[in-house]
Amino acid sequence: MSEDLAKVLKTFIKCQQEQTQALIQSQQHQQRMLMESMTQLFSNANLVPAFEHFDPAKEEFGSYHKRLEHHFSSHGIIHEVDKKSRMLSWVGSATFSLLEKLLPKLHSEGTYEDLIKALSDFYGKVIHYIHARVEFNRCCLKPSQTYRELMAEHRDSTKMSRYVCPNSSYQCSLVDENIRDVIIIRSPHRDFQAALLQKKAPTFEQALSIAEVMVITSRTINVIENEEPVLQVNKLDPKDSPNG
């Protein structure tokens, strides 16, 4: 009886040891995997390339912010704390100093959203909408500019011109119509103006399509008219030669 009990105890102890060993190996494997994941995470974070400094003389802050968000997204930067620290290290000394003045508690309480709002408010253009509309109507096609680029330039300035209804529920907008009208009126191409004025109510898309065709046609005609003449070389008859 005692021998049977000893065998049972021995078997039980052996099973316990095997289970304990398996548990230890499992924990070691999990810890190793966790360490590898953390190492990979920190490695990827350190590989994120720096973003360029913000220069208000070359770019509006709204555009800089959009490009910065794309940079964060493409490199897996999703946490607000990481965004804040990286933005502060990238914006440049002048903008960094400005943020410290705009946000006295920048380092202790300021969030990434606080940074964005402070700079957006500071660099936001405050002009009368009539002023914006005058500038909108003065915009002309530049020598090296396409109509598509001009229309994009007009569209970018429509918010300050208030051509977009502030109440989005109304779904009311005169943006396309105003861009179309300004481009027709101020176009330097008379053929383009004539083609659109022959239509009773040309759409924005029709105006853009006709404009692009006119530009391509004009450029092609210029190439044809400025084509270099082909030099014709005649073979000299031996009888016409001075020595012939």
Short mmCIF file of C-alpha atoms in Angstrom, two decimals:
data_model
loop_
_atom_site.label_atom_id
_atom_site.label_comp_id
_atom_site.label_asym_id
_atom_site.label_seq_id
_atom_site.Cartn_x
_atom_site.Cartn_y
_atom_site.Cartn_z
CA MET A 1 0.00 0.00 0.00
CA SER A 2 2.80 2.37 0.90
CA GLU A 3 4.63 1.48 -2.30
CA ASP A 4 1.54 2.34 -4.36
CA LEU A 5 1.20 5.65 -2.55
CA ALA A 6 4.85 6.41 -3.20
CA LYS A 7 4.38 5.72 -6.91
CA VAL A 8 1.34 7.97 -7.05
CA LEU A 9 3.19 10.76 -5.28
CA LYS A 10 6.18 10.32 -7.56
CA THR A 11 3.99 10.46 -10.64
CA PHE A 12 2.15 13.53 -9.28
CA ILE A 13 5.40 15.34 -8.53
CA LYS A 14 6.73 14.52 -11.99
CA CYS A 15 3.58 15.88 -13.64
CA GLN A 16 3.80 19.02 -11.55
CA GLN A 17 7.42 19.50 -12.57
CA GLU A 18 6.58 18.99 -16.25
CA GLN A 19 3.68 21.45 -16.05
CA THR A 20 5.85 23.98 -14.24
CA GLN A 21 8.60 23.59 -16.82
CA ALA A 22 6.10 23.99 -19.66
CA LEU A 23 4.67 27.09 -18.01
CA ILE A 24 8.15 28.57 -17.57
CA GLN A 25 9.00 27.89 -21.22
CA SER A 26 5.70 29.44 -22.34
CA GLN A 27 6.32 32.56 -20.27
CA GLN A 28 9.87 32.82 -21.58
CA HIS A 29 8.57 32.55 -25.15
CA GLN A 30 5.96 35.26 -24.53
CA GLN A 31 8.55 37.54 -22.94
CA ARG A 32 10.91 36.98 -25.85
CA MET A 33 8.17 37.78 -28.37
CA LEU A 34 7.22 40.89 -26.38
CA MET A 35 10.81 42.08 -26.31
CA GLU A 36 11.16 41.52 -30.05
CA SER A 37 7.95 43.46 -30.70
CA MET A 38 9.07 46.34 -28.49
CA THR A 39 12.47 46.38 -30.16
CA GLN A 40 10.83 46.46 -33.59
CA LEU A 41 8.45 49.20 -32.47
CA PHE A 42 11.24 51.44 -31.20
CA SER A 43 13.30 50.66 -34.26
CA ASN A 44 10.47 51.74 -36.58
CA ALA A 45 9.88 54.89 -34.53
CA ASN A 46 13.51 55.87 -34.79
CA LEU A 47 13.46 55.32 -38.56
CA VAL A 48 10.76 57.96 -39.14
CA PRO A 49 12.43 60.69 -41.24
CA ALA A 50 12.27 64.26 -40.01
CA PHE A 51 9.70 66.58 -41.56
CA GLU A 52 10.67 69.97 -42.95
CA HIS A 53 10.45 73.18 -40.92
CA PHE A 54 7.40 75.40 -41.27
CA ASP A 55 8.11 78.59 -43.23
CA PRO A 56 5.12 80.99 -43.25
CA ALA A 57 6.72 82.97 -46.08
CA LYS A 58 6.47 79.98 -48.42
CA GLU A 59 3.39 78.08 -47.29
CA GLU A 60 0.13 78.53 -45.44
CA PHE A 61 -0.08 76.64 -42.16
CA GLY A 62 -3.20 74.79 -43.27
CA SER A 63 -1.27 73.23 -46.14
CA TYR A 64 1.68 72.42 -43.86
CA HIS A 65 -0.66 70.73 -41.37
CA LYS A 66 -2.21 68.53 -44.07
CA ARG A 67 1.20 67.42 -45.33
CA LEU A 68 2.35 66.76 -41.75
CA GLU A 69 -0.69 64.54 -41.13
CA HIS A 70 0.11 62.53 -44.27
CA HIS A 71 3.69 62.15 -43.01
CA PHE A 72 2.45 60.85 -39.66
CA SER A 73 0.01 58.45 -41.32
CA SER A 74 2.56 57.02 -43.76
CA HIS A 75 4.98 56.23 -40.90
CA GLY A 76 2.49 54.86 -38.38
CA ILE A 77 2.55 57.80 -35.95
CA ILE A 78 -0.93 57.69 -34.42
CA HIS A 79 -0.63 58.73 -30.76
CA GLU A 80 -1.19 62.40 -29.91
CA VAL A 81 1.79 62.47 -27.54
CA ASP A 82 4.11 61.24 -30.30
CA LYS A 83 2.67 63.74 -32.77
CA LYS A 84 3.21 66.60 -30.34
CA SER A 85 6.83 65.73 -29.55
CA ARG A 86 7.76 65.16 -33.18
CA MET A 87 6.03 68.30 -34.40
CA LEU A 88 7.83 70.41 -31.78
CA SER A 89 11.16 68.97 -32.90
CA TRP A 90 10.39 69.59 -36.58
CA VAL A 91 8.64 72.98 -36.88
CA GLY A 92 11.84 75.00 -36.48
CA SER A 93 13.17 77.38 -33.83
CA ALA A 94 11.05 80.38 -34.87
CA THR A 95 7.75 78.48 -34.76
CA PHE A 96 8.80 76.69 -31.57
CA SER A 97 9.41 80.04 -29.84
CA LEU A 98 6.07 81.33 -31.14
CA LEU A 99 4.26 78.32 -29.68
CA GLU A 100 5.85 78.91 -26.28
CA LYS A 101 4.44 82.44 -26.35
CA LEU A 102 1.00 81.38 -27.58
CA LEU A 103 0.74 78.46 -25.13
CA PRO A 104 2.35 79.27 -21.75
CA LYS A 105 1.70 75.68 -20.57
CA LEU A 106 2.91 74.16 -23.82
CA HIS A 107 5.23 71.57 -22.29
CA SER A 108 3.10 70.59 -19.29
CA GLU A 109 -0.48 70.62 -20.55
CA GLY A 110 -0.49 71.53 -24.24
CA THR A 111 -1.74 68.81 -26.57
CA TYR A 112 -1.09 68.24 -30.26
CA GLU A 113 -4.51 69.67 -31.05
CA ASP A 114 -3.65 72.75 -28.99
CA LEU A 115 -0.55 73.28 -31.14
CA ILE A 116 -2.52 73.00 -34.37
CA LYS A 117 -5.29 75.34 -33.18
CA ALA A 118 -2.84 77.95 -31.88
CA LEU A 119 -0.90 78.11 -35.15
CA SER A 120 -4.07 77.96 -37.27
CA ASP A 121 -5.56 80.91 -35.38
CA PHE A 122 -2.31 82.89 -35.47
CA TYR A 123 -1.64 82.46 -39.18
CA GLY A 124 -5.28 82.54 -40.25
CA LYS A 125 -5.97 85.32 -42.73
CA VAL A 126 -8.60 87.77 -41.50
CA ILE A 127 -9.81 89.85 -44.44
CA HIS A 128 -13.17 91.25 -45.50
CA TYR A 129 -15.06 88.95 -47.86
CA ILE A 130 -15.50 91.84 -50.34
CA HIS A 131 -11.71 92.18 -50.44
CA ALA A 132 -11.46 88.46 -51.09
CA ARG A 133 -14.00 88.67 -53.92
CA VAL A 134 -12.15 91.55 -55.58
CA GLU A 135 -8.94 89.52 -55.49
CA PHE A 136 -10.88 86.51 -56.75
CA ASN A 137 -12.16 88.47 -59.75
CA ARG A 138 -8.71 89.89 -60.53
CA CYS A 139 -7.08 86.50 -60.84
CA CYS A 140 -5.79 86.00 -64.41
CA LEU A 141 -4.22 83.20 -66.37
CA LYS A 142 -0.44 83.38 -66.06
CA PRO A 143 1.77 82.76 -69.13
CA SER A 144 2.94 79.32 -68.01
CA GLN A 145 -0.28 78.36 -66.23
CA THR A 146 -2.96 75.94 -67.44
CA TYR A 147 -6.68 76.57 -67.07
CA ARG A 148 -6.95 73.58 -64.74
CA GLU A 149 -4.31 75.15 -62.45
CA LEU A 150 -6.11 78.50 -62.59
CA MET A 151 -9.42 76.89 -61.64
CA ALA A 152 -7.74 75.12 -58.71
CA GLU A 153 -6.31 78.47 -57.59
CA HIS A 154 -9.78 80.05 -57.75
CA ARG A 155 -11.35 77.18 -55.83
CA ASP A 156 -8.79 77.53 -53.03
CA SER A 157 -9.81 81.17 -52.46
CA THR A 158 -13.59 80.66 -52.45
CA LYS A 159 -13.92 80.09 -48.69
CA MET A 160 -12.78 83.62 -47.84
CA SER A 161 -14.96 84.96 -50.67
CA ARG A 162 -18.02 83.33 -49.07
CA TYR A 163 -19.15 81.78 -52.33
CA VAL A 164 -19.68 78.59 -50.33
CA CYS A 165 -22.74 78.59 -48.11
CA PRO A 166 -21.64 78.19 -44.45
CA ASN A 167 -24.67 76.00 -43.72
CA SER A 168 -23.75 72.66 -45.28
CA SER A 169 -27.31 71.32 -44.87
CA TYR A 170 -28.54 73.63 -47.65
CA GLN A 171 -26.18 72.05 -50.20
CA CYS A 172 -25.98 75.46 -51.88
CA SER A 173 -22.83 76.59 -53.70
CA LEU A 174 -22.02 79.05 -56.47
CA VAL A 175 -18.34 78.12 -56.60
CA ASP A 176 -18.31 76.44 -60.01
CA GLU A 177 -20.48 79.12 -61.61
CA ASN A 178 -18.31 81.97 -60.30
CA ILE A 179 -15.07 80.29 -61.35
CA ARG A 180 -16.52 79.64 -64.81
CA ASP A 181 -17.67 83.26 -65.23
CA VAL A 182 -14.39 84.81 -64.06
CA ILE A 183 -12.34 82.59 -66.34
CA ILE A 184 -14.51 83.37 -69.37
CA ILE A 185 -14.39 87.12 -68.71
CA ARG A 186 -10.66 87.35 -68.00
CA SER A 187 -9.38 84.77 -70.46
CA PRO A 188 -6.70 86.08 -72.87
CA HIS A 189 -7.90 83.62 -75.54
CA ARG A 190 -10.65 85.16 -77.69
CA ASP A 191 -11.46 81.86 -79.41
CA PHE A 192 -12.13 80.31 -76.01
CA GLN A 193 -14.42 83.18 -75.02
CA ALA A 194 -16.31 83.00 -78.31
CA ALA A 195 -16.79 79.24 -78.07
CA LEU A 196 -18.30 79.49 -74.58
CA LEU A 197 -20.38 82.60 -75.25
CA GLN A 198 -22.10 80.73 -78.08
CA LYS A 199 -23.53 78.36 -75.46
CA LYS A 200 -26.53 79.57 -73.46
CA ALA A 201 -25.44 78.05 -70.15
CA PRO A 202 -22.08 76.29 -70.36
CA THR A 203 -21.26 74.14 -67.36
CA PHE A 204 -18.04 74.31 -65.37
CA GLU A 205 -16.92 70.99 -66.90
CA GLN A 206 -17.65 72.23 -70.44
CA ALA A 207 -15.64 75.40 -69.83
CA LEU A 208 -12.67 73.41 -68.54
CA SER A 209 -12.84 70.92 -71.42
CA ILE A 210 -13.05 73.63 -74.11
CA ALA A 211 -10.28 75.63 -72.44
CA GLU A 212 -7.90 72.68 -72.46
CA VAL A 213 -8.69 71.89 -76.10
CA MET A 214 -8.10 75.54 -77.07
CA VAL A 215 -4.72 75.62 -75.31
CA ILE A 216 -3.58 72.39 -76.95
CA THR A 217 -4.76 73.63 -80.36
CA SER A 218 -3.02 76.99 -79.91
CA ARG A 219 0.25 75.34 -78.92
CA THR A 220 0.08 72.93 -81.84
CA ILE A 221 -0.52 75.77 -84.32
CA ASN A 222 2.45 77.68 -82.89
CA VAL A 223 4.67 74.64 -83.35
CA ILE A 224 3.50 74.24 -86.95
CA GLU A 225 3.98 77.93 -87.77
CA ASN A 226 7.43 78.01 -86.21
CA GLU A 227 8.62 74.83 -87.88
CA GLU A 228 12.10 75.21 -89.34
CA PRO A 229 12.21 75.03 -93.16
CA VAL A 230 13.61 71.86 -94.66
CA LEU A 231 16.83 72.50 -96.56
CA GLN A 232 16.81 70.97 -100.03
CA VAL A 233 20.19 69.71 -101.29
CA ASN A 234 20.43 69.32 -105.08
CA LYS A 235 22.94 66.97 -106.62
CA LEU A 236 25.49 68.81 -108.75
CA ASP A 237 25.51 67.76 -112.42
CA PRO A 238 29.12 67.11 -113.63
CA LYS A 239 28.40 69.19 -116.74
CA ASP A 240 27.59 72.22 -114.55
CA SER A 241 30.80 71.86 -112.57
CA PRO A 242 33.44 74.58 -113.19
CA ASN A 243 35.94 71.81 -113.83
CA GLY A 244 33.55 69.76 -115.93
#
